[in-house]
Coordinates of C-alpha atoms and ligand atoms in Angstrom, one line a residue:
Chain Q
X1 CA 85.3 16.7 -172.9
X2 CA 83.8 13.3 -172.9
X3 CA 82.6 11.3 -175.9
X4 CA 80.5 8.1 -175.6
X5 CA 79.8 6.1 -178.7
X6 CA 76.9 3.6 -178.7
X7 CA 78.0 1.0 -181.3
X8 CA 77.8 -2.7 -182.2
X9 CA 81.6 -2.4 -183.0
X10 CA 83.1 -0.9 -179.8
X11 CA 86.6 -2.4 -180.6
X12 CA 86.7 -0.7 -183.9
X13 CA 85.8 2.7 -182.4
X14 CA 88.3 2.3 -179.6
X15 CA 91.1 1.1 -181.8
X16 CA 90.6 3.8 -184.4
X17 CA 90.5 6.6 -181.7
X18 CA 94.0 5.7 -180.4
X19 CA 95.7 7.3 -183.4
X20 CA 96.5 10.9 -184.4
X21 CA 94.9 13.9 -182.9
X22 CA 92.2 12.1 -181.0
X23 CA 94.7 9.6 -179.6
X24 CA 96.8 12.5 -178.3
X25 CA 93.8 14.3 -176.8
X26 CA 92.9 11.1 -175.0
X27 CA 96.5 10.5 -173.8
X28 CA 96.6 14.2 -172.5
X29 CA 93.4 13.7 -170.6
X30 CA 91.7 16.5 -172.6
X31 CA 89.3 13.9 -174.1
X32 CA 87.7 10.8 -172.7
X33 CA 86.2 8.3 -175.1
X34 CA 84.1 5.2 -174.1
X35 CA 82.3 2.8 -176.4
X36 CA 79.1 1.0 -175.3
X37 CA 77.7 -2.0 -177.0
X38 CA 73.9 -2.2 -177.1
X39 CA 74.3 -6.0 -177.2
X40 CA 75.5 -5.9 -173.6
X41 CA 72.1 -4.5 -172.7
X42 CA 69.9 -7.1 -174.3
X43 CA 67.8 -9.3 -172.1
X44 CA 67.2 -12.4 -174.2
X45 CA 69.3 -15.5 -174.7
X46 CA 70.3 -14.6 -178.2
X47 CA 71.3 -11.0 -177.3
X48 CA 69.1 -9.6 -180.1
X49 CA 69.8 -6.0 -181.0
X50 CA 67.7 -5.9 -184.2
X51 CA 64.4 -7.1 -185.5
X52 CA 62.3 -7.0 -188.7
X53 CA 60.6 -3.7 -189.7
X54 CA 56.9 -3.3 -189.1
X55 CA 55.3 -3.0 -192.5
X56 CA 57.8 -5.4 -194.0
X57 CA 60.6 -4.7 -196.5
X58 CA 64.2 -5.6 -196.6
X59 CA 66.8 -5.1 -193.9
X60 CA 66.6 -5.0 -190.1
X61 CA 65.9 -2.2 -187.6
X62 CA 67.8 -1.7 -184.3
X63 CA 65.6 -2.2 -181.3
X64 CA 64.7 0.5 -178.8
X65 CA 65.5 -1.1 -175.5
X66 CA 69.1 -2.1 -175.8
X67 CA 69.9 1.4 -177.3
X68 CA 68.0 3.0 -174.5
X69 CA 69.8 1.1 -171.8
X70 CA 73.2 1.7 -173.3
X71 CA 72.6 5.5 -173.5
X72 CA 71.3 5.5 -169.9
X73 CA 74.4 3.8 -168.7
X74 CA 76.6 6.3 -170.6
X75 CA 74.7 9.1 -168.9
X76 CA 74.9 7.6 -165.4
X77 CA 78.6 7.1 -166.0
X78 CA 79.0 10.7 -167.2
X79 CA 77.1 13.9 -166.8
X80 CA 73.5 12.6 -166.6
X81 CA 71.0 14.8 -168.3
X82 CA 73.7 17.4 -169.2
X83 CA 74.8 15.0 -172.0
X84 CA 73.8 15.7 -175.5
X85 CA 72.6 12.7 -177.5
X86 CA 73.3 12.7 -181.2
X87 CA 72.1 10.1 -183.7
X88 CA 74.3 9.8 -186.7
X89 CA 72.3 9.2 -189.8
X90 CA 71.8 10.1 -193.4
X91 CA 68.6 11.9 -192.4
X92 CA 70.5 14.2 -190.1
X93 CA 71.5 17.9 -190.5
X94 CA 74.7 18.0 -192.5
X95 CA 77.7 18.6 -190.3
X96 CA 79.4 21.9 -190.8
X97 CA 82.4 23.6 -189.2
X98 CA 80.0 25.9 -187.2
X99 CA 78.3 22.8 -185.8
X100 CA 81.6 21.4 -184.6
X101 CA 82.8 24.8 -183.3
X102 CA 79.6 25.0 -181.1
X103 CA 79.9 21.5 -179.9
X104 CA 83.2 22.1 -178.1
X105 CA 81.1 23.5 -175.3
X106 CA 79.3 20.2 -174.5
X107 CA 80.6 18.4 -171.5
X108 CA 79.4 15.0 -172.8
X109 CA 78.4 14.0 -176.3
X110 CA 76.8 10.7 -176.7
X111 CA 77.1 9.6 -180.3
X112 CA 74.7 6.8 -181.5
X113 CA 76.0 4.8 -184.4
X114 CA 73.4 2.9 -186.2
X115 CA 73.7 -0.2 -188.4
X116 CA 71.3 -2.0 -190.7
X117 CA 68.4 0.1 -192.2
X118 CA 68.3 2.3 -189.2
X119 CA 66.9 2.5 -185.6
X120 CA 63.4 2.5 -184.1
X121 CA 62.0 6.0 -184.7
X122 CA 60.7 6.2 -181.2
X123 CA 64.3 6.1 -179.9
X124 CA 65.2 9.0 -182.1
X125 CA 62.1 11.0 -180.9
X126 CA 62.4 10.4 -177.2
X127 CA 66.1 9.9 -176.5
X128 CA 68.1 11.9 -179.2
X129 CA 68.5 15.6 -179.1
X130 CA 69.8 16.0 -182.6
X131 CA 70.5 14.0 -185.8
X132 CA 73.6 14.7 -187.8
X133 CA 74.8 13.5 -191.2
X134 CA 78.3 13.5 -192.8
X135 CA 76.9 14.5 -196.2
X136 CA 74.7 13.2 -199.0
X137 CA 76.3 9.8 -199.5
X138 CA 75.4 6.5 -198.0
X139 CA 77.9 4.4 -195.8
X140 CA 77.0 1.3 -193.9
X141 CA 76.9 2.5 -190.4
X142 CA 77.5 5.4 -188.0
X143 CA 80.9 4.4 -186.5
X144 CA 83.1 6.3 -189.0
X145 CA 80.8 9.3 -188.6
X146 CA 81.2 9.2 -184.9
X147 CA 85.0 9.0 -185.3
X148 CA 84.9 12.0 -187.6
X149 CA 82.8 14.0 -185.1
X150 CA 85.2 13.1 -182.3
X151 CA 88.3 14.1 -184.4
X152 CA 86.7 17.3 -185.7
X153 CA 85.8 18.5 -182.2
X154 CA 88.9 17.2 -180.4
X155 CA 91.2 19.2 -182.6
X156 CA 89.3 22.4 -181.5
X157 CA 89.8 21.8 -177.7
X158 CA 92.3 23.9 -175.9
X159 CA 95.7 22.1 -175.5
X160 CA 95.1 19.5 -178.2
X161 CA 96.9 21.1 -181.2
X162 CA 100.0 23.1 -180.3
X163 CA 99.5 26.9 -180.2
X164 CA 101.4 27.0 -183.4
X165 CA 99.1 24.6 -185.2
X166 CA 96.1 26.0 -183.5
X167 CA 92.9 25.2 -185.4
X168 CA 92.0 28.8 -185.0
X169 CA 95.0 30.1 -187.0
X170 CA 93.1 29.7 -190.2
X171 CA 90.4 32.1 -189.0
X172 CA 91.4 34.9 -191.3
X173 CA 90.6 32.5 -194.2
X174 CA 87.3 31.4 -192.7
X175 CA 85.1 29.9 -195.4
X176 CA 87.9 29.7 -198.0
X177 CA 89.8 26.7 -199.3
X178 CA 93.4 26.5 -198.3
X179 CA 96.3 27.9 -200.4
X180 CA 98.9 25.6 -201.9
X181 CA 101.8 24.3 -199.8
X182 CA 105.3 23.5 -200.8
X183 CA 108.3 22.1 -199.0
X184 CA 111.8 21.0 -199.9
X185 CA 113.3 20.5 -202.5
X186 CA 112.9 23.7 -204.4
X187 CA 112.9 21.9 -207.8
X188 CA 111.2 18.7 -208.5
X189 CA 111.7 17.6 -212.1
X190 CA 111.5 21.2 -213.3
X191 CA 108.6 22.2 -211.1
X192 CA 109.8 25.0 -208.9
X193 CA 108.4 26.6 -205.8
X194 CA 106.7 30.0 -206.5
X195 CA 109.3 32.7 -206.2
X196 CA 107.4 34.8 -203.7
X197 CA 107.6 32.0 -201.1
X198 CA 111.4 32.2 -201.2
X199 CA 111.5 36.0 -201.0
X200 CA 111.3 36.4 -197.2
X201 CA 108.8 39.2 -197.7
X202 CA 106.1 38.2 -195.3
X203 CA 103.6 40.8 -196.4
X204 CA 103.9 39.6 -200.0
X205 CA 103.7 36.0 -198.9
X206 CA 100.5 36.7 -196.9
X207 CA 98.9 38.5 -199.9
X208 CA 99.9 35.6 -202.3
X209 CA 98.4 33.0 -200.0
X210 CA 95.2 34.9 -199.5
X211 CA 95.0 35.4 -203.3
X212 CA 95.5 31.7 -203.9
X213 CA 92.9 30.8 -201.3
X214 CA 90.4 33.2 -202.9
X215 CA 91.2 32.0 -206.4
X216 CA 90.9 28.3 -205.7
X217 CA 87.6 28.8 -203.8
X218 CA 86.3 30.7 -206.8
X219 CA 87.5 28.0 -209.2
X220 CA 86.4 25.0 -207.2
X221 CA 83.6 26.0 -204.9
X222 CA 82.1 29.3 -206.2
X223 CA 79.0 28.7 -204.0
X224 CA 81.2 29.3 -200.9
X225 CA 82.0 32.8 -202.0
X226 CA 78.3 33.7 -202.3
X227 CA 78.0 33.1 -198.6
X228 CA 81.0 35.3 -197.8
X229 CA 81.3 39.0 -197.7
X230 CA 84.7 39.9 -199.3
X231 CA 86.6 42.9 -198.1
X232 CA 88.0 45.4 -200.6
X233 CA 91.4 43.9 -200.4
X234 CA 90.0 40.4 -200.9
X235 CA 88.0 41.5 -203.9
X236 CA 91.0 43.1 -205.5
X237 CA 93.2 40.0 -204.9
X238 CA 90.5 37.7 -206.5
X239 CA 90.3 40.1 -209.5
X240 CA 94.1 39.8 -209.9
X241 CA 93.9 36.0 -209.7
X242 CA 91.3 35.9 -212.4
X243 CA 93.1 38.3 -214.7
X244 CA 96.3 36.4 -214.3
X245 CA 94.6 33.2 -215.5
X246 CA 94.1 34.6 -219.1
Chain L
X1 CA 88.0 -4.0 -206.6
X2 CA 91.3 -3.0 -205.0
X3 CA 91.9 -0.1 -202.6
X4 CA 95.3 1.2 -201.6
X5 CA 95.6 3.8 -198.8
X6 CA 98.7 5.9 -198.5
X7 CA 98.9 6.8 -194.8
X8 CA 101.2 7.4 -191.9
X9 CA 98.8 5.3 -189.8
X10 CA 98.5 2.0 -191.8
X11 CA 97.6 -0.1 -188.7
X12 CA 94.6 2.2 -188.0
X13 CA 93.3 1.9 -191.5
X14 CA 93.8 -1.8 -191.6
X15 CA 92.2 -2.4 -188.2
X16 CA 89.2 -0.3 -188.9
X17 CA 88.6 -1.9 -192.3
X18 CA 88.2 -5.3 -190.7
X19 CA 84.7 -4.5 -189.4
X20 CA 81.2 -4.3 -190.9
X21 CA 80.5 -4.2 -194.6
X22 CA 84.1 -3.5 -195.6
X23 CA 85.4 -6.4 -193.4
X24 CA 82.9 -8.8 -195.1
X25 CA 83.8 -7.5 -198.6
X26 CA 87.4 -8.2 -197.8
X27 CA 86.7 -11.7 -196.4
X28 CA 84.6 -12.5 -199.4
X29 CA 87.4 -11.5 -201.7
X30 CA 85.3 -8.8 -203.4
X31 CA 87.6 -6.1 -202.0
X32 CA 91.3 -6.0 -201.5
X33 CA 92.7 -3.3 -199.2
X34 CA 96.4 -2.5 -198.6
X35 CA 97.8 0.4 -196.6
X36 CA 101.2 1.8 -197.5
X37 CA 103.3 4.0 -195.2
X38 CA 105.2 6.8 -196.9
X39 CA 107.7 6.5 -194.0
X40 CA 108.8 3.2 -195.4
X41 CA 109.9 5.0 -198.6
X42 CA 112.0 7.7 -197.0
X43 CA 115.8 7.7 -197.7
X44 CA 117.2 9.5 -194.7
X45 CA 118.3 8.2 -191.3
X46 CA 115.4 10.0 -189.5
X47 CA 112.8 8.7 -192.0
X48 CA 111.5 12.2 -192.5
X49 CA 108.0 12.4 -194.1
X50 CA 107.4 16.1 -193.5
X51 CA 109.2 19.4 -193.6
X52 CA 108.6 23.2 -193.0
X53 CA 106.5 25.1 -195.6
X54 CA 108.3 27.4 -198.0
X55 CA 107.2 30.9 -197.1
X56 CA 107.0 30.1 -193.4
X57 CA 103.9 29.8 -191.2
X58 CA 102.7 27.2 -188.8
X59 CA 102.6 23.5 -189.3
X60 CA 104.4 21.0 -191.5
X61 CA 103.9 19.8 -195.1
X62 CA 104.2 16.3 -196.4
X63 CA 107.2 15.8 -198.7
X64 CA 106.8 14.7 -202.3
X65 CA 109.3 11.9 -202.6
X66 CA 108.0 9.4 -199.9
X67 CA 104.5 9.9 -201.2
X68 CA 105.5 9.5 -204.8
X69 CA 107.4 6.2 -204.1
X70 CA 104.6 4.8 -202.0
X71 CA 102.1 5.5 -204.8
X72 CA 104.4 4.0 -207.3
X73 CA 104.7 0.8 -205.3
X74 CA 100.9 0.6 -204.9
X75 CA 100.6 0.9 -208.7
X76 CA 103.3 -1.7 -209.4
X77 CA 101.6 -4.0 -206.9
X78 CA 98.2 -3.5 -208.6
X79 CA 97.0 -2.2 -211.9
X80 CA 99.8 0.2 -212.8
X81 CA 98.5 3.2 -214.7
X82 CA 94.9 1.9 -214.7
X83 CA 94.8 3.0 -211.0
X84 CA 93.0 6.2 -210.1
X85 CA 94.8 8.3 -207.5
X86 CA 92.6 10.4 -205.2
X87 CA 93.9 12.9 -202.7
X88 CA 91.5 13.3 -199.8
X89 CA 91.5 16.9 -198.6
X90 CA 89.2 19.8 -197.6
X91 CA 90.0 21.4 -200.9
X92 CA 88.6 18.5 -202.9
X93 CA 85.2 18.2 -204.6
X94 CA 82.6 17.2 -202.1
X95 CA 81.8 13.5 -202.2
X96 CA 78.3 12.7 -203.4
X97 CA 76.5 9.4 -203.9
X98 CA 76.9 9.8 -207.7
X99 CA 80.7 10.1 -207.3
X100 CA 80.6 6.8 -205.2
X101 CA 78.3 5.1 -207.7
X102 CA 80.7 5.9 -210.6
X103 CA 83.7 4.8 -208.7
X104 CA 82.6 1.2 -208.4
X105 CA 83.9 0.8 -212.0
X106 CA 87.5 1.5 -211.0
X107 CA 89.8 -1.5 -210.8
X108 CA 92.1 0.2 -208.3
X109 CA 91.6 3.3 -206.2
X110 CA 94.7 4.7 -204.5
X111 CA 93.6 7.0 -201.7
X112 CA 96.1 9.4 -200.3
X113 CA 95.5 10.4 -196.7
X114 CA 97.3 13.6 -195.7
X115 CA 98.3 14.7 -192.2
X116 CA 99.7 18.1 -190.9
X117 CA 98.8 21.2 -193.0
X118 CA 98.7 19.3 -196.2
X119 CA 101.0 17.8 -198.9
X120 CA 103.4 19.3 -201.4
X121 CA 101.3 20.9 -204.2
X122 CA 103.5 19.4 -206.9
X123 CA 102.4 15.9 -205.8
X124 CA 98.8 16.8 -206.2
X125 CA 99.4 18.3 -209.6
X126 CA 101.6 15.5 -211.0
X127 CA 100.4 12.3 -209.3
X128 CA 96.8 12.8 -208.3
X129 CA 93.9 12.4 -210.7
X130 CA 91.3 13.9 -208.4
X131 CA 90.9 15.6 -205.0
X132 CA 87.9 14.7 -202.8
X133 CA 86.4 16.1 -199.6
X134 CA 84.0 14.7 -197.1
X135 CA 82.3 18.1 -196.6
X136 CA 82.9 21.6 -195.2
X137 CA 84.4 20.7 -191.9
X138 CA 87.9 20.2 -190.8
X139 CA 89.3 16.9 -189.4
X140 CA 92.9 16.2 -188.7
X141 CA 93.8 13.8 -191.5
X142 CA 92.6 11.8 -194.5
X143 CA 92.4 8.3 -192.9
X144 CA 88.8 8.5 -191.8
X145 CA 87.9 10.0 -195.2
X146 CA 89.6 7.0 -196.9
X147 CA 87.7 4.6 -194.8
X148 CA 84.4 6.3 -195.6
X149 CA 85.2 6.1 -199.4
X150 CA 86.1 2.4 -199.0
X151 CA 82.9 1.7 -197.1
X152 CA 80.7 3.7 -199.4
X153 CA 82.0 2.0 -202.5
X154 CA 82.3 -1.5 -201.1
X155 CA 78.6 -1.6 -200.2
X156 CA 77.8 -0.9 -203.9
X157 CA 79.8 -3.8 -205.2
X158 CA 77.9 -6.9 -206.4
X159 CA 77.8 -9.6 -203.8
X160 CA 78.6 -7.4 -200.8
X161 CA 75.2 -6.6 -199.4
X162 CA 72.7 -9.5 -199.8
X163 CA 70.2 -9.2 -202.6
X164 CA 67.6 -8.3 -200.1
X165 CA 69.5 -5.4 -198.6
X166 CA 70.9 -4.4 -201.9
X167 CA 72.1 -0.8 -202.0
X168 CA 70.0 -0.3 -205.1
X169 CA 66.7 -1.1 -203.4
X170 CA 66.4 2.5 -202.3
X171 CA 66.5 3.6 -205.9
X172 CA 62.8 4.6 -206.1
X173 CA 63.5 7.0 -203.3
X174 CA 66.6 8.4 -205.0
X175 CA 67.5 11.8 -203.6
X176 CA 65.1 11.6 -200.7
X177 CA 65.7 11.1 -197.0
X178 CA 64.6 7.7 -195.6
X179 CA 61.1 7.1 -194.0
X180 CA 60.9 6.2 -190.3
X181 CA 61.5 2.6 -189.2
X182 CA 59.8 0.7 -186.4
X183 CA 60.3 -2.7 -184.9
X184 CA 58.9 -4.6 -181.9
X185 CA 57.4 -4.0 -179.5
X186 CA 54.3 -2.3 -180.8
X187 CA 53.9 0.0 -177.8
X188 CA 56.8 1.7 -176.0
X189 CA 55.5 3.8 -173.1
X190 CA 52.4 4.8 -175.1
X191 CA 54.2 5.4 -178.3
X192 CA 52.6 3.1 -180.8
X193 CA 53.6 2.0 -184.3
X194 CA 51.6 3.8 -187.1
X195 CA 48.6 1.7 -187.8
X196 CA 49.2 1.4 -191.5
X197 CA 52.4 -0.5 -190.9
X198 CA 50.4 -3.2 -189.1
X199 CA 47.6 -3.3 -191.8
X200 CA 49.3 -5.8 -194.1
X201 CA 48.2 -3.6 -197.1
X202 CA 51.4 -3.4 -199.0
X203 CA 50.2 -0.7 -201.4
X204 CA 49.1 1.5 -198.5
X205 CA 52.4 0.9 -196.7
X206 CA 54.4 1.8 -199.8
X207 CA 52.4 5.1 -200.2
X208 CA 52.8 5.9 -196.5
X209 CA 56.6 5.4 -196.7
X210 CA 57.0 7.4 -199.8
X211 CA 54.9 10.2 -198.3
X212 CA 57.1 10.2 -195.1
X213 CA 60.2 10.3 -197.2
X214 CA 58.9 13.2 -199.2
X215 CA 57.7 15.0 -196.1
X216 CA 60.9 14.6 -194.1
X217 CA 63.0 15.8 -197.1
X218 CA 60.8 18.8 -197.4
X219 CA 61.0 19.6 -193.7
X220 CA 64.7 18.9 -193.2
X221 CA 66.4 19.4 -196.5
X222 CA 64.1 21.4 -198.8
X223 CA 67.1 22.1 -201.2
X224 CA 67.2 18.4 -202.1
X225 CA 63.6 18.7 -203.5
X226 CA 64.6 21.6 -205.8
X227 CA 67.0 19.2 -207.6
X228 CA 64.4 16.5 -208.0
X229 CA 61.6 16.3 -210.5
X230 CA 58.5 15.0 -208.5
X231 CA 56.0 12.8 -210.3
X232 CA 52.3 13.6 -210.0
X233 CA 51.8 11.0 -207.3
X234 CA 54.8 12.2 -205.3
X235 CA 53.6 15.8 -205.6
X236 CA 50.1 14.7 -204.2
X237 CA 51.7 12.7 -201.4
X238 CA 53.8 15.7 -200.3
X239 CA 50.7 17.9 -200.4
X240 CA 48.9 15.4 -198.2
X241 CA 51.8 15.4 -195.8
X242 CA 51.9 19.2 -195.5
X243 CA 48.1 19.4 -195.1
X244 CA 48.1 16.8 -192.3
X245 CA 50.7 18.9 -190.3
X246 CA 48.2 21.7 -189.6
Ligands
9D0_301 C1 70.1 12.6 -200.5 C2 70.2 12.0 -199.2 C3 70.3 10.5 -199.4 C4 70.0 9.8 -198.1 C5 69.4 8.4 -198.5 C6 69.3 7.6 -197.3 C7 68.8 6.2 -197.6 C8 69.0 5.4 -196.3 N1 68.8 4.0 -196.6 C9 69.1 3.1 -195.5 C10 70.3 3.3 -194.7 C11 70.2 3.7 -193.4 C12 71.4 3.8 -192.6 C13 72.6 3.6 -193.2 C14 73.9 3.8 -192.4 N2 74.4 5.1 -192.4 C15 74.8 5.8 -191.4 O1 74.7 5.2 -190.3 C16 75.3 7.2 -191.4 C17 75.5 7.8 -190.2 S1 76.0 9.4 -190.4 C18 75.9 9.3 -192.1 N3 76.2 10.3 -192.9 C19 76.0 10.1 -194.2 N4 75.7 8.9 -194.7 C20 75.4 7.8 -193.9 O2 75.1 6.8 -194.4 C21 75.5 8.0 -192.5 C22 72.7 3.3 -194.5 C23 71.6 3.2 -195.3
9D0_302 C1 84.8 26.0 -196.4 C2 85.9 24.9 -196.5 C3 86.8 25.0 -195.4 C4 88.1 24.4 -195.7 C5 89.2 24.9 -194.8 C6 90.4 24.2 -195.0 C7 91.5 24.7 -194.1 C8 92.6 23.7 -194.1 N1 93.6 24.0 -193.2 C9 94.7 23.0 -193.0 C10 94.3 21.6 -193.0 C11 94.7 20.7 -193.9 C12 94.4 19.4 -193.9 C13 93.7 18.9 -192.8 C14 93.3 17.4 -192.7 N2 92.1 17.1 -193.4 C15 92.0 16.1 -194.2 O1 93.0 15.4 -194.5 C16 90.7 15.8 -194.9 C17 90.7 14.9 -195.9 S1 89.2 14.7 -196.6 C18 88.5 15.9 -195.7 N3 87.2 16.3 -195.8 C19 86.8 17.3 -195.0 N4 87.7 17.8 -194.1 C20 88.9 17.5 -194.0 O2 89.6 18.0 -193.1 C21 89.4 16.4 -194.8 C22 93.2 19.7 -191.9 C23 93.5 21.1 -191.9

């Protein structure tokens, strides 16, 4: 899969993508990432990428033409009109795991990272297929959002995480928060690892973990349970968790 | 304000923080950012930061002691027990703008970025004050989340964005999506800038923008309007927007 990021900070995006899971996916050749700077597509002496908003007001707006030409080059360099163009913005649809899961099937994802107050609306309307947001908080540009999308999709691609660590291994706990994890030592200043995890009884361990995942989700994010159909076993485990609290 | 990031990839965090708003905030001395590698606090020959989970299963878990010692050093180097320690994880409370707004009052925020399946639960219980999540999607580690928190808070600190671009200037559109932006040229392949924005009538422009913000929020994120009490004027503008659609 190929990612192209349209950004005024190509070095930042390229540097940050060299680490961790994305870095490995790039090294393995599973992912290709290229950053394109709209400034390289300007046609004036000052290499102007932004201008004042029509109607006045604070801040600057990114100009259509340099963005358009940068996206065109990324398409020519890649899969042409098979590419999906996504504008990252607080006005976008909130990213969810399903959105990332579906996106693994794209051949080329062109991620447009904005700066300043935003980009010319006509670019969004005519060039972008979708508009995605990280969540309801404001950051100063789309670069970190692009890196999150690249990371979240890369780890789903076959061959990126080992079989063992496969991103799909959590699928039986789909829509739930994770259970608690413990590693050595057994005792840290009197805090000991739950006995069941030392028992070697794999069925009991599985039940305990599912119960913790259900219980934590109920405690911290009850709205996630509303969207989930619990099986009889899951319902019983959650009851047990709640009863044991009192 | 001081940020400390506990991370296995300190160079990535430091490199990425040099750009944009965070980079400027650091240059101006408004923000200080330091990354600490738990690996530098290991005590064994192999500098082991992770180990297998008690109870078995795939993946590795980050060990308590190197994380504990890294956080202790960040506290000693900063504001001691005045520091707030936040673990970034998919199990955390979803970050909102209010959370970021409140966090500008911290003297020191220590952001713990996990890798692998997670970190020893006893570290979360005994060392961390809060657990924060970017949203309901899975990425491979906490570094990008830490950078988002640093960016989202830095832009709110006095002196970081110019007065003009002040993060607070949007406050009359609190809880709404932004209106569309346009800049030169006026005509792009037949797509022209909305007339009102060229009128010079500032009251009309303000009304149009508020109407667009309300209309887009209603179209794209109706649930945001449920949490917002509309004034009479806002209600009327939204009605107008809807009527003009048909
Ligand atoms: C309840 C939703 C609140 C949304 C309010 C949006 C107000 C926007 N004001 C101007 C502005 C435009 C663009 C930015 C830069 N942000 C991104 O490029 C961005 C890209 S993806 C994203 N996801 C969440 N938040 C974000 O800020 C972003 C920051 C401020
Ligand atoms: C409906 C909520 C779904 C949550 C499912 C969580 C399953 C967790 N599986 C193991 C896992 C642990 C830690 C990571 C690394 N993630 C972060 O460090 C992280 C830090 S903040 C954050 N916000 C959203 N998503 C995230 O993945 C994160 C990835 C997978």
